[in-house]
Amino acid sequence: MVVIFRWLVRLTTGLLVLIVAVAGLAYYFATRSLPDYSASNTVAGLSAPVEIVRDNANVPHIFGESDADVFFGLGYAHAQDRLWQMTMLRRTVQGRLSELFGERTLEIDEVLRRYDLYAAATASVAAQDDRTIQALEAYAAGVNAWLDQVNEGALGRGAPEMWLFNHAIAPWQPADSIAILKLMALQLTSSLENEVLRARVSLVVSPDRLRDILPDDPTSGVAALPSYASLVPDVPEYTPNTRMAYDPLMPVPPRALAGASNAWAANATRSATGSTLMANDPHLGLTAPSIWFLARLELQDGGVIGGTIPGVPVILSGRSADLGWGLTTANVDDQDIFLEQVNPDNPDEYRGLDGWQRFRSRDSIINVKDAPAVTIRLRWTENGPVMPSDQFDLRTITPPGHVTAIGWTALSGEDTSMTSAMALMRAKSVDDAIAAGELHIAPAQNITLADRDRVAMQTIGAMPVRDANHQSQGRYPSFGYLPENRWQGTFPYADNPRFVNPAGGIVGNTNNKMIDRPFPDHVSFDWGDTQRVIRWRNLMQAREVHTRDSFIEAQLDTVSVTARTLLTFMGADLWFTGDAAPDGTPERRRQVALELLAAWNGEMNEHLPEPLIYAAWARAFQARVIRDELGPLASEFTHLDPVFLERIFRDVDGASVWCDVIQSAPVETCTDIASQALDDALIWIAENHGPAIEAVRWGDAHEATHDHPVLGTTPILGWIVNIRQSTSGGDNTLMRGRTRGTGPAPFQNVHAAGYRGVYDFADPDSSVFISSTGQSGHPFSRYYDNLGELWRRGEYIPMSLDPDLARAAAVGVTTLTPAE
């Protein structure tokens, strides 16, 4: 027995030593790719020395003797900190993820191959002006210089992920940067999914009920659409979903998680300091690291500072000494689904305007790890690329004998959006910036602007021209062979919405409807916000003049107008009712919940129980009122629609009929459904967060999920690479934290402001900004999440163009010297 015990001790000790040795070796190889920010390197591709000064937040301040050298430095800095992220963005847009991840990403690759965005980006390089091409080439040379350093110095393959997914890294090309801009356009549009969903719902409800469940902005009149079946016959009412389960590597987000943002600006008449103010917080899916990378470039026209996206050599949201700019999704209806009739006698032909035409086609080979390569046939019609019916639920709206083609402005092979962004960084005034926007094609954005005296908001991006007689006004899929359904070019830039220095002195956008024009000049039927704008308007009008701090206060505001409104309806007949009940009973929990909500001001504070009670109650109420009418389609409505629910409670055009369960004999009222939904919510909270209603916290449910897209679900590694934080805010607060909407944790914060900036042109160096994680993409870097806790607490770091301030507490200065 003693001998056995000794051998067990020896084996256990040996196993522990082996585990420690393996872990130590893994840590050694992983940390080899941590960059030395104080290195001096000789590199090819420079005309003169470049300095990359890393301030104490690890924001690079890049100085060079020419713009090309500065862009070289930005490429070098991006690659130092975000090489894996950059290569993943490029692989995604190229449709080459399956080379690393196997069959898991085959469908994603197929979608991207069919859109053919990378080919459009390659063609678009020639459309850029000379300065932009020079900048793109210099940036690519900077990225490649770091790749050379990694290879020559055996620097851990450039990123820890490269050890797990070893692959050769092709040199960076100018087209790669343009392609990433096009990939961002794909992430920011939801027009395609809106068309599909509207068509599917119209097949099961009347036109009156369709305008309830998918409402237009209530500030304008609502015209009932005909049913989709009346335009496109032979489509069954219920067709099962065919799209793949959502994967974090999929660049097309679910409809409810498409682009959003806030931006506003005040001119000198509305500023306490006598100059302009501006704030911007663009919203995207939360990841670790964030998609945003803070940087400062010292160009020949002056310094610019703000948020960049690794792989793209421009400040997308930020400021110079003279101008501030910020972006919000414009919600332009820039996508359409065309139903193309296939020749029954020749599957290589489709019906055009003048008879049968051949599809333009070519084969594309997708290499798949650990599986045979897959060859797909790519096809195009005059209207756009053909998508197979198993993508985006297109099968559910496609009649027999037809395929679907996608029209989209981002598919242009003459896309000058990069040139537009470069010109914006050189702009000195609002007028210069508006002029620069004319070259922007996609994604369509509202750009909010502030120079030292004036403010403006301009919609940039191509807006399709539709025929006034279009069958569905672009709201349903339509037959591509009918001339009235086809696009007729794009509107002149002068027709894009523009607001320059308005009389009120303030401009802003929360993805709300910004202009009321009849079709076909309408811009869009689908807007991203009807609620945040109410709170924003109140905060802007509450002060005669504003300061940097009041703009920060608005940016971090967590009061939900939606909660304040809906609770008055849901609880109208329930407040302070019910008989006395002992603790622990359902009746007592209901009374406690109602007492808490009755005294609540609608602040979605992470430390309070009321936001969770409200959110669970409203979610349960909406689920109850739609599931009998919509059946399986109810699962498509993952998030609360405040306009829909308010229409029900106010019985607008008979909308209260939704509260009656049509399959039951009794006639249910909205009070009945609200009472049942409250019990549903309290049971769910007890099962998931504990039975003590007073003790639950919104922040425990509304946890920000900065997850690594590749390693985030991997045991142990997920614990290392994911960043989780309790957060305030909600779906409809200015400090927006869009909830997941599905699964066992529906209130997790998955889509929020990855970048926040507030610019004060009375004292530009007092401007501030922040990103949601940190500058580094390396999980073992102290800069991987160094900004995350500041972001969570609503704090910022200085946004200064003063080189002395950057150098004063620099964590390192990288010097790049041209090779002889």
Tab-separated table of C-alpha atoms in Angstrom, residues 577 607 684 720:
chain	number	residue	atom	x	y	z
A	577	THR	CA	-54.498	46.524	-5.812
A	607	HIS	CA	-27.865	48.557	-9.162
A	684	TRP	CA	-38.750	34.073	-14.732
A	720	ILE	CA	-9.112	34.668	-20.308
